[in-house]
Amino acid sequence: MDEAPIIYAVPVRDLPGRLGVRTVRTGCSPQGQRVGIAFTRPELLVTAMGADQQWEELCESALRGMLRPLGIDVIQVDPLLVAPPLDPKTAARPIGVRMVTPPEYAMSTGGFHRGQGR
């Protein structure tokens, strides 16, 4: 019997000027490695990123398929804190996990499961 796919709450954002197009959000580990970000429960996403963070439900294989063209093969599951991007003019060095939005890969919202995410 096949196992049901794991479904994650994945942070996303709308691309400016591209109505109906969203992109997955990625992060950077403290060591500087780009990582995908996923949460096993929406409540954990809200705790780490705030109630205003948009999200979509994606299975692991779909998320990996979106990260692969970016050269990202690690998914950080349930990070405790995801910090907003740092302003390079005011930050001496990155601290924690910072948000990186990959402009080179986006997907129409029609391709996402729209469930209760957002």
CSV table of C-alpha atoms in Angstrom, one decimal:
chain,number,residue,atom,x,y,z
A,1,MET,CA,0.0,0.0,0.0
A,2,ASP,CA,1.3,3.4,-0.9
A,3,GLU,CA,1.8,6.1,1.8
A,4,ALA,CA,-0.1,9.3,1.5
A,5,PRO,CA,2.1,12.2,0.6
A,6,ILE,CA,3.1,14.6,3.3
A,7,ILE,CA,1.4,17.9,2.9
A,8,TYR,CA,3.2,21.0,4.1
A,9,ALA,CA,2.1,24.6,4.8
A,10,VAL,CA,4.6,26.5,2.6
A,11,PRO,CA,5.2,30.2,2.8
A,12,VAL,CA,4.6,32.1,-0.4
A,13,ARG,CA,4.3,35.6,-1.7
A,14,ASP,CA,2.6,37.3,-4.6
A,15,LEU,CA,5.0,38.6,-7.3
A,16,PRO,CA,4.7,42.4,-7.7
A,17,GLY,CA,3.1,43.3,-11.0
A,18,ARG,CA,2.2,39.7,-11.8
A,19,LEU,CA,-1.5,39.3,-10.9
A,20,GLY,CA,-2.3,35.7,-9.8
A,21,VAL,CA,1.4,34.6,-9.7
A,22,ARG,CA,3.0,33.4,-6.5
A,23,THR,CA,6.4,32.2,-5.6
A,24,VAL,CA,7.6,30.0,-2.7
A,25,ARG,CA,9.7,31.7,-0.1
A,26,THR,CA,13.1,30.3,0.7
A,27,GLY,CA,15.5,31.0,3.5
A,28,CYS,CA,19.2,31.0,4.2
A,29,SER,CA,20.6,28.9,7.1
A,30,PRO,CA,23.0,30.5,9.6
A,31,GLN,CA,25.8,28.8,7.6
A,32,GLY,CA,24.6,30.6,4.4
A,33,GLN,CA,23.0,27.6,2.6
A,34,ARG,CA,19.8,28.4,0.8
A,35,VAL,CA,16.9,26.2,2.0
A,36,GLY,CA,13.3,25.6,1.3
A,37,ILE,CA,10.9,26.3,4.2
A,38,ALA,CA,8.0,24.1,5.1
A,39,PHE,CA,5.8,23.6,8.1
A,40,THR,CA,3.9,20.4,9.2
A,41,ARG,CA,1.0,22.5,10.6
A,42,PRO,CA,-0.2,26.0,9.7
A,43,GLU,CA,-0.1,27.0,13.4
A,44,LEU,CA,3.7,26.4,13.4
A,45,LEU,CA,4.1,28.7,10.3
A,46,VAL,CA,2.1,31.4,12.0
A,47,THR,CA,4.2,31.1,15.2
A,48,ALA,CA,7.5,31.4,13.2
A,49,MET,CA,6.5,33.9,10.5
A,50,GLY,CA,3.4,35.8,11.8
A,51,ALA,CA,-0.3,35.7,11.0
A,52,ASP,CA,0.1,37.9,7.9
A,53,GLN,CA,2.4,35.4,6.1
A,54,GLN,CA,0.6,33.9,3.0
A,55,TRP,CA,0.9,30.2,2.6
A,56,GLU,CA,-0.2,27.3,0.4
A,57,GLU,CA,-0.5,23.6,0.9
A,58,LEU,CA,2.0,21.7,-1.1
A,59,CYS,CA,3.2,18.1,-1.0
A,60,GLU,CA,6.9,17.5,-0.6
A,61,SER,CA,7.5,16.4,-4.2
A,62,ALA,CA,5.8,19.6,-5.6
A,63,LEU,CA,7.9,21.7,-3.3
A,64,ARG,CA,11.1,19.9,-4.3
A,65,GLY,CA,10.1,20.4,-7.9
A,66,MET,CA,9.9,24.1,-7.4
A,67,LEU,CA,13.2,24.3,-5.4
A,68,ARG,CA,15.2,22.1,-7.8
A,69,PRO,CA,15.6,24.8,-10.5
A,70,LEU,CA,17.0,27.1,-7.9
A,71,GLY,CA,19.7,24.6,-6.9
A,72,ILE,CA,18.0,24.0,-3.5
A,73,ASP,CA,17.9,20.5,-2.2
A,74,VAL,CA,17.4,21.0,1.5
A,75,ILE,CA,14.0,21.7,3.1
A,76,GLN,CA,14.0,23.1,6.6
A,77,VAL,CA,10.9,21.7,8.2
A,78,ASP,CA,9.3,23.5,11.2
A,79,PRO,CA,11.9,26.2,11.8
A,80,LEU,CA,11.2,28.0,15.1
A,81,LEU,CA,11.9,31.5,13.7
A,82,VAL,CA,12.1,32.9,10.2
A,83,ALA,CA,13.4,36.4,10.3
A,84,PRO,CA,12.5,39.0,7.6
A,85,PRO,CA,15.2,40.0,5.2
A,86,LEU,CA,17.9,42.2,6.7
A,87,ASP,CA,18.7,45.6,5.3
A,88,PRO,CA,22.3,45.2,4.2
A,89,LYS,CA,23.0,48.9,5.0
A,90,THR,CA,22.2,48.3,8.7
A,91,ALA,CA,23.2,44.7,9.3
A,92,ALA,CA,26.8,43.8,10.0
A,93,ARG,CA,26.2,40.1,9.2
A,94,PRO,CA,23.1,37.9,8.7
A,95,ILE,CA,21.6,36.4,11.9
A,96,GLY,CA,19.3,33.4,12.0
A,97,VAL,CA,17.3,32.4,8.9
A,98,ARG,CA,16.6,35.3,6.5
A,99,MET,CA,14.0,35.2,3.8
A,100,VAL,CA,15.0,35.0,0.2
A,101,THR,CA,12.4,35.2,-2.5
A,102,PRO,CA,13.5,33.4,-5.6
A,103,PRO,CA,12.3,35.7,-8.5
A,104,GLU,CA,13.6,33.1,-11.1
A,105,TYR,CA,10.8,30.6,-10.3
A,106,ALA,CA,7.2,31.4,-9.8
A,107,MET,CA,4.0,29.5,-10.3
A,108,SER,CA,0.5,30.7,-11.1
A,109,THR,CA,-1.9,30.4,-8.2
A,110,GLY,CA,-4.0,28.1,-10.4
A,111,GLY,CA,-1.3,25.5,-9.8
A,112,PHE,CA,-1.4,25.6,-6.1
A,113,HIS,CA,-4.0,24.0,-3.8
A,114,ARG,CA,-5.8,27.1,-2.5
A,115,GLY,CA,-7.3,25.4,0.6
A,116,GLN,CA,-7.4,27.5,3.7
A,117,GLY,CA,-3.9,28.9,3.1
A,118,ARG,CA,-3.3,32.7,2.7
